Coordinates of C-alpha atoms and ligand atoms in Angstrom, one line a residue:
M1 CA -25.8 8.9 -8.3
E2 CA -23.2 10.3 -6.9
N3 CA -23.4 9.6 -2.7
S4 CA -22.8 12.0 -0.4
P5 CA -19.7 11.8 2.0
A6 CA -20.7 10.6 4.7
L7 CA -17.9 9.4 6.7
V8 CA -16.5 12.1 8.8
D9 CA -14.3 11.8 11.2
R10 CA -13.5 14.3 14.6
F11 CA -11.1 16.0 13.1
G12 CA -13.5 17.2 10.0
R13 CA -11.5 15.0 7.7
T14 CA -13.6 13.2 5.2
V15 CA -12.6 9.6 4.2
D16 CA -13.3 8.4 0.7
Y17 CA -10.2 6.4 0.5
I18 CA -10.4 2.4 1.5
R19 CA -7.3 0.3 1.4
L20 CA -8.5 -3.8 2.4
S21 CA -5.8 -5.8 3.3
V22 CA -6.8 -9.4 0.9
T23 CA -4.2 -11.8 2.5
D24 CA -1.9 -11.6 4.5
R25 CA 0.4 -14.5 3.3
C26 CA 2.8 -13.5 0.5
D27 CA 5.5 -15.0 -1.5
F28 CA 8.0 -13.1 -0.6
R29 CA 9.3 -12.0 3.0
C30 CA 10.5 -8.6 3.1
V31 CA 12.9 -7.0 5.4
Y32 CA 11.3 -4.4 6.6
C33 CA 7.9 -5.9 6.1
M34 CA 8.2 -9.6 7.9
A35 CA 10.2 -11.8 10.1
E36 CA 11.8 -14.3 8.4
D37 CA 9.5 -17.2 10.1
M38 CA 5.6 -15.9 9.5
T39 CA 3.1 -16.8 11.7
F40 CA 0.1 -16.1 9.3
V41 CA -3.4 -15.1 10.5
P42 CA -5.8 -18.7 10.9
R43 CA -7.3 -19.5 7.5
A44 CA -11.2 -19.6 9.4
E45 CA -9.9 -15.6 10.8
V46 CA -9.7 -14.4 7.9
L47 CA -11.9 -12.5 6.0
T48 CA -13.8 -14.6 2.7
L49 CA -13.9 -13.4 -0.4
E50 CA -17.5 -12.4 -0.1
E51 CA -17.1 -10.7 3.3
L52 CA -14.3 -8.8 1.6
Y53 CA -16.8 -7.3 -1.6
R54 CA -19.6 -6.6 1.4
V55 CA -17.2 -4.1 3.4
G56 CA -15.9 -3.0 -0.4
A57 CA -19.5 -2.1 -1.1
A58 CA -20.3 -1.4 2.5
F59 CA -17.7 1.3 2.2
A60 CA -18.8 2.5 -1.0
A61 CA -22.7 3.2 -0.4
L62 CA -20.6 5.6 2.6
G63 CA -19.2 7.9 -0.2
V64 CA -16.0 6.2 -0.4
K65 CA -14.6 6.8 -4.0
K66 CA -11.4 4.4 -4.0
I67 CA -10.6 1.4 -2.9
R68 CA -6.7 -0.2 -3.1
L69 CA -6.5 -3.8 -2.6
T70 CA -3.5 -4.9 -0.8
G71 CA -2.2 -7.2 1.8
G72 CA 0.3 -9.4 1.3
E73 CA 0.4 -10.1 -1.8
P74 CA -3.2 -9.7 -3.3
L75 CA -2.9 -11.8 -6.4
V76 CA -1.7 -15.1 -4.1
R77 CA -4.9 -14.8 -2.9
H78 CA -6.9 -17.7 -4.5
N79 CA -10.0 -16.8 -6.7
V80 CA -8.9 -13.2 -6.5
M81 CA -10.0 -12.3 -9.3
H82 CA -13.0 -12.9 -8.5
L83 CA -13.4 -10.4 -5.6
V84 CA -11.3 -7.8 -7.8
E85 CA -14.5 -8.2 -10.6
Q86 CA -17.0 -7.6 -8.4
L87 CA -15.9 -4.3 -6.9
G88 CA -15.0 -3.5 -10.6
A89 CA -19.1 -3.6 -11.0
I90 CA -19.3 -0.8 -8.1
E91 CA -20.4 2.1 -9.9
S92 CA -20.0 4.6 -7.4
L93 CA -16.7 4.0 -7.5
R94 CA -14.1 6.0 -8.6
E95 CA -11.3 4.2 -8.7
L96 CA -10.2 0.0 -7.9
V97 CA -6.6 0.1 -7.4
I98 CA -4.1 -2.6 -7.0
T99 CA -0.7 -2.6 -4.7
T100 CA 2.0 -5.7 -6.1
N101 CA 5.1 -7.1 -5.7
G102 CA 4.8 -8.0 -9.4
S103 CA 5.7 -11.0 -8.7
Q104 CA 1.8 -12.5 -10.5
L105 CA 1.5 -10.0 -13.2
D106 CA 2.6 -12.1 -15.9
R107 CA -0.1 -14.0 -15.3
Y108 CA -2.8 -11.3 -13.7
A109 CA -2.0 -8.2 -15.7
E110 CA -4.7 -8.4 -18.1
P111 CA -7.3 -9.9 -16.3
L112 CA -6.8 -6.9 -13.8
R113 CA -7.1 -4.4 -16.3
A114 CA -10.8 -5.8 -17.6
A115 CA -12.0 -6.1 -14.8
G116 CA -11.4 -2.4 -14.5
V117 CA -8.1 -1.5 -12.3
R118 CA -6.9 1.1 -14.3
R119 CA -3.8 1.9 -12.3
I120 CA -1.8 0.0 -10.5
N121 CA 1.1 -0.2 -7.6
I122 CA 4.7 -2.3 -8.1
S123 CA 7.0 -2.9 -5.6
L124 CA 10.5 -2.7 -6.3
D125 CA 13.6 -1.8 -4.3
S126 CA 16.6 -3.3 -6.2
L127 CA 17.3 -4.0 -9.7
D128 CA 20.8 -6.2 -8.8
P129 CA 19.2 -10.1 -8.9
D130 CA 21.2 -10.7 -5.8
K131 CA 20.4 -7.6 -3.7
F132 CA 16.7 -7.8 -5.1
R133 CA 16.9 -11.6 -3.7
R134 CA 18.5 -10.7 0.0
I135 CA 16.1 -8.0 0.9
T136 CA 12.8 -10.2 -0.2
R137 CA 14.5 -13.2 0.6
T138 CA 12.8 -15.4 -2.0
G139 CA 12.0 -12.8 -4.6
D140 CA 13.1 -13.3 -8.0
L141 CA 13.9 -10.8 -9.5
K142 CA 13.2 -11.7 -13.4
Q143 CA 9.7 -12.4 -12.5
V144 CA 8.8 -9.2 -11.3
L145 CA 10.9 -7.6 -14.2
T146 CA 8.2 -10.0 -16.8
G147 CA 5.5 -8.6 -14.2
I148 CA 6.0 -5.2 -15.4
D149 CA 6.4 -5.8 -18.8
A150 CA 3.0 -7.7 -18.2
A151 CA 1.9 -4.2 -17.2
R152 CA 3.0 -1.8 -19.7
A153 CA 1.4 -4.5 -21.8
A154 CA -2.0 -4.8 -20.8
G155 CA -2.5 -1.0 -20.8
F156 CA -3.0 0.9 -17.2
E157 CA -3.4 3.9 -17.5
R158 CA -0.6 4.4 -14.8
I159 CA 2.0 2.1 -13.4
K160 CA 3.7 3.2 -10.5
I161 CA 7.0 2.0 -8.7
N162 CA 7.2 1.9 -5.7
A163 CA 10.3 1.4 -3.6
V164 CA 11.5 1.4 0.4
I165 CA 15.5 2.9 0.3
M166 CA 17.6 1.6 3.4
K167 CA 21.3 2.8 4.2
G168 CA 24.0 0.2 3.5
R169 CA 21.4 -2.0 1.6
N170 CA 19.9 -0.1 -1.7
E171 CA 20.8 3.4 -1.5
E172 CA 23.4 3.4 -4.5
E173 CA 20.2 2.2 -6.8
I174 CA 18.2 5.7 -6.1
L175 CA 19.4 6.9 -9.6
D176 CA 19.3 3.3 -11.5
L177 CA 15.4 2.7 -9.9
V178 CA 14.3 6.6 -11.3
D179 CA 16.0 5.6 -14.4
F180 CA 14.2 2.3 -15.0
A181 CA 10.9 3.9 -14.4
L182 CA 11.1 7.0 -16.3
E183 CA 12.7 5.0 -19.1
R184 CA 9.8 2.9 -19.6
G185 CA 6.8 5.5 -19.2
L186 CA 6.0 4.9 -15.1
D187 CA 5.8 7.3 -12.1
I188 CA 7.6 6.6 -9.1
S189 CA 7.6 6.6 -5.2
F190 CA 10.5 6.8 -2.6
I191 CA 8.8 5.6 0.9
E192 CA 10.4 6.3 4.0
E193 CA 10.4 2.8 6.2
M194 CA 7.4 2.7 8.8
P195 CA 8.5 0.5 12.2
L196 CA 5.7 -1.8 11.3
G197 CA 6.3 -5.0 13.1
L198 CA 9.3 -6.2 15.4
I199 CA 11.8 -7.4 12.6
D200 CA 15.2 -8.9 13.3
D201 CA 17.3 -7.9 10.3
H202 CA 18.0 -4.7 10.1
D203 CA 18.1 -1.5 12.9
R204 CA 15.8 0.5 11.5
A205 CA 17.2 4.0 12.7
L206 CA 20.1 2.8 11.2
T207 CA 19.3 2.1 8.2
F208 CA 16.7 5.0 7.4
C209 CA 17.0 7.4 4.5
S210 CA 15.2 10.0 4.9
S211 CA 12.4 11.6 1.7
D212 CA 15.1 14.2 1.3
E213 CA 17.9 12.4 1.3
V214 CA 16.8 10.7 -2.0
R215 CA 15.6 13.5 -3.5
E216 CA 19.0 15.3 -3.1
V217 CA 20.5 11.8 -5.1
I218 CA 17.3 12.6 -7.4
S219 CA 18.6 16.2 -7.7
T220 CA 22.2 15.2 -9.2
R221 CA 20.5 14.0 -11.9
Y222 CA 17.4 15.3 -12.9
Q223 CA 15.6 18.6 -12.2
L224 CA 11.8 17.8 -9.9
T225 CA 9.7 20.1 -9.1
A226 CA 7.3 20.9 -6.9
T227 CA 3.7 19.7 -7.6
T228 CA 0.6 20.1 -5.8
E229 CA -0.6 17.1 -7.3
Q230 CA -2.5 15.4 -5.7
T231 CA -3.8 11.2 -6.3
G232 CA -5.9 10.7 -3.1
G233 CA -2.7 9.3 -1.1
P234 CA -0.3 9.8 1.2
S235 CA 2.3 11.0 -1.6
R236 CA 4.3 14.2 -2.8
Y237 CA 4.7 14.1 -6.4
W238 CA 7.3 16.1 -7.9
A239 CA 7.6 17.0 -11.8
V240 CA 10.3 15.4 -13.5
T241 CA 12.0 17.8 -16.1
G242 CA 11.4 16.3 -19.8
S243 CA 9.0 13.9 -19.3
D244 CA 5.7 13.5 -18.2
N245 CA 6.5 11.0 -15.6
R246 CA 6.7 11.9 -11.7
V247 CA 8.4 11.1 -8.5
G248 CA 7.0 10.9 -5.3
F249 CA 7.8 10.6 -1.8
I250 CA 5.9 9.0 1.2
S251 CA 7.9 10.4 4.0
P252 CA 5.5 9.7 6.9
H253 CA 8.5 10.3 9.4
S254 CA 10.3 13.8 7.9
H255 CA 7.1 14.8 6.7
N256 CA 3.6 14.1 8.1
F257 CA 1.0 14.2 6.4
C258 CA -1.7 12.9 8.9
H259 CA -3.7 16.3 8.6
L260 CA -5.0 15.5 5.2
C261 CA -5.2 11.7 5.9
N262 CA -8.7 10.7 3.9
R263 CA -7.9 7.4 4.5
V264 CA -8.3 3.7 6.4
R265 CA -7.9 0.7 5.9
V266 CA -9.6 -2.5 7.0
T267 CA -7.1 -5.9 7.8
V268 CA -6.9 -9.4 7.0
E269 CA -9.5 -10.0 9.8
G270 CA -11.5 -8.0 9.1
R271 CA -10.2 -5.3 11.6
L272 CA -11.6 -1.8 10.7
L273 CA -7.8 0.2 11.5
L274 CA -8.6 4.1 11.9
C275 CA -4.8 4.8 11.5
L276 CA -1.9 3.4 9.9
G277 CA -0.2 4.1 13.2
N278 CA -2.3 3.7 15.9
E279 CA -4.4 0.7 17.4
H280 CA -7.6 2.8 17.2
S281 CA -10.2 0.0 15.5
M282 CA -13.3 -2.0 15.0
D283 CA -14.0 -5.6 14.6
L284 CA -16.1 -5.5 11.5
R285 CA -16.0 -8.9 11.1
A286 CA -17.6 -9.9 14.4
L287 CA -21.0 -8.1 12.5
L288 CA -20.2 -9.3 9.2
R289 CA -21.0 -13.2 10.4
D290 CA -23.3 -11.8 13.0
P291 CA -26.6 -12.4 11.4
A292 CA -28.3 -9.9 12.7
V293 CA -26.2 -7.4 11.4
D294 CA -27.9 -5.9 7.7
D295 CA -25.9 -3.8 5.4
A296 CA -27.6 -0.8 6.8
A297 CA -26.6 -1.5 10.4
L298 CA -22.9 -2.3 9.1
Q299 CA -22.7 0.9 7.6
Q300 CA -23.8 2.7 10.5
A301 CA -21.3 0.5 12.6
I302 CA -18.5 2.1 10.3
I303 CA -19.6 5.5 10.5
T304 CA -19.4 5.1 14.4
A305 CA -16.2 4.0 13.8
M306 CA -15.0 7.4 12.4
D307 CA -15.0 9.0 15.8
L308 CA -12.0 6.6 16.8
K309 CA -10.1 8.0 13.8
P310 CA -6.9 9.4 15.8
E311 CA -5.3 12.9 15.3
K312 CA -2.4 11.8 14.0
H313 CA 0.5 8.5 14.4
H314 CA 3.8 8.9 16.4
F315 CA 6.2 7.1 14.9
D316 CA 9.4 6.5 16.2
L317 CA 12.1 4.7 15.4
D318 CA 14.0 4.8 18.3
A319 CA 11.8 3.5 20.5
E320 CA 11.3 0.2 21.9
T321 CA 7.4 -0.1 21.6
D322 CA 7.7 -0.7 17.2
I323 CA 3.7 -1.2 16.3
V324 CA 3.5 -4.9 17.2
R325 CA 1.3 -5.6 14.4
F326 CA 3.0 -6.0 10.3
M327 CA 2.7 -4.1 7.4
N328 CA 1.4 -7.5 5.9
T329 CA -1.5 -7.9 8.1
T330 CA -2.3 -4.6 8.6
G331 CA -1.9 -4.0 4.4
G332 CA 0.3 -1.3 3.3
Ligands
SAM401 N1 3.2 -6.9 -1.4 C1 2.7 -6.0 -1.9 C2 3.9 -5.2 -2.2 O1 4.6 -5.6 -1.9 O2 3.9 -4.5 -3.1 C3 1.4 -5.5 -1.4 C4 1.8 -5.2 -0.1 S1 3.1 -4.0 0.8 C5 2.9 -4.2 2.5 C6 2.6 -2.5 0.4 C7 3.5 -1.8 0.0 O3 4.5 -1.3 1.8 C8 5.2 -2.0 -0.5 O4 5.8 -1.4 -1.7 C9 5.6 -2.0 0.8 O5 7.3 -1.5 0.1 C10 5.9 -1.4 1.5 N2 6.1 -2.0 3.0 C11 6.0 -3.2 3.7 N3 6.7 -2.5 5.2 C12 6.9 -1.0 5.4 C13 7.4 -1.0 6.2 N4 7.8 -1.5 7.3 N5 7.6 0.5 5.7 C14 7.3 1.3 4.9 N6 6.9 0.6 3.9 C15 6.6 -0.7 3.8
SF4_402 FE1 5.2 -9.5 0.3 FE2 4.5 -6.4 -0.1 FE3 5.5 -7.5 2.8 FE4 6.9 -7.9 0.8 S1 6.3 -5.9 0.9 S2 6.8 -9.2 2.4 S3 6.0 -8.1 -1.2 S4 3.7 -8.2 1.6

């Protein structure tokens, strides 16, 4: 039976997509995402797998059709497959998807596919082993490329590469990354860096590379045509002449997409975050751990929380007050 959409905010936007952060831990320390020395959330404050499932099921009962598992690196969470299998069995969900750095895909690509994950996003910012190491601080490019091959072999319906381009770091790899993706039948999206978390590696205003700049570079080799295609996320897609794959751009700075926002996030500590760029939130963990709160009360709280969703984000790369929360806690 189709659920009717119950999650509508004050601006008339229907929320049918949640991003669940299953861990803030990660085997990488990407320079735009984390500081070199990170303090992670104490384990007792992290939602258990059972709590994560209960949250996913509550949202699904409220008409949510798409759940993205993210983090941190979702595939480093112990027993994460148990959660994936449980969520994959929720009938009303149209899509269960995952964003990963690819390092564990050699092991997990097949079980993920078997659990009903049809699409997967894999982050890849460089094809040069040294540069890859410098950007991720700890990552091994070979391991990720093996993971991408495993994902291709596992038969996902779509695989998308996500790349963050930074001036002075990897901007000269834009075309190589597009070639890499298209040669393998993969989509690719370029993400503008967002000011989340106080990082010490670089000045974001100086490395910022806009989607339009990236697209101009790609246009020197490929003919791109704008499409109206929507996958329920923030990407704007361009068709590539001669290819079935597409190039996407996630441009929180240069092309604000707030008016189309259909999603909310649940952070690793169970904070229902109504907007990536604001702090409006509700503590779901307190509800999940209160024996007096049953599923109906949990769902009612989530419906009420929709009133907190702000109209838009106000990212400003030059402002001194970046959002202190790191992307890994929030769920990218
Ligand atoms: N660990 C997984 C991964 O790297 O794909 C999932 C979590 S990660 C936070 C999700 C996505 O957010 C990645 O594609 C990453 O490149 C992107 N990301 C992280 N920090 C970012 C930032 N400050 N601005 C823009 N994108 C960011
Ligand atoms: Fe880890 Fe993903 Fe953040 Fe990189 S972007 S540090 S892989 S969570």
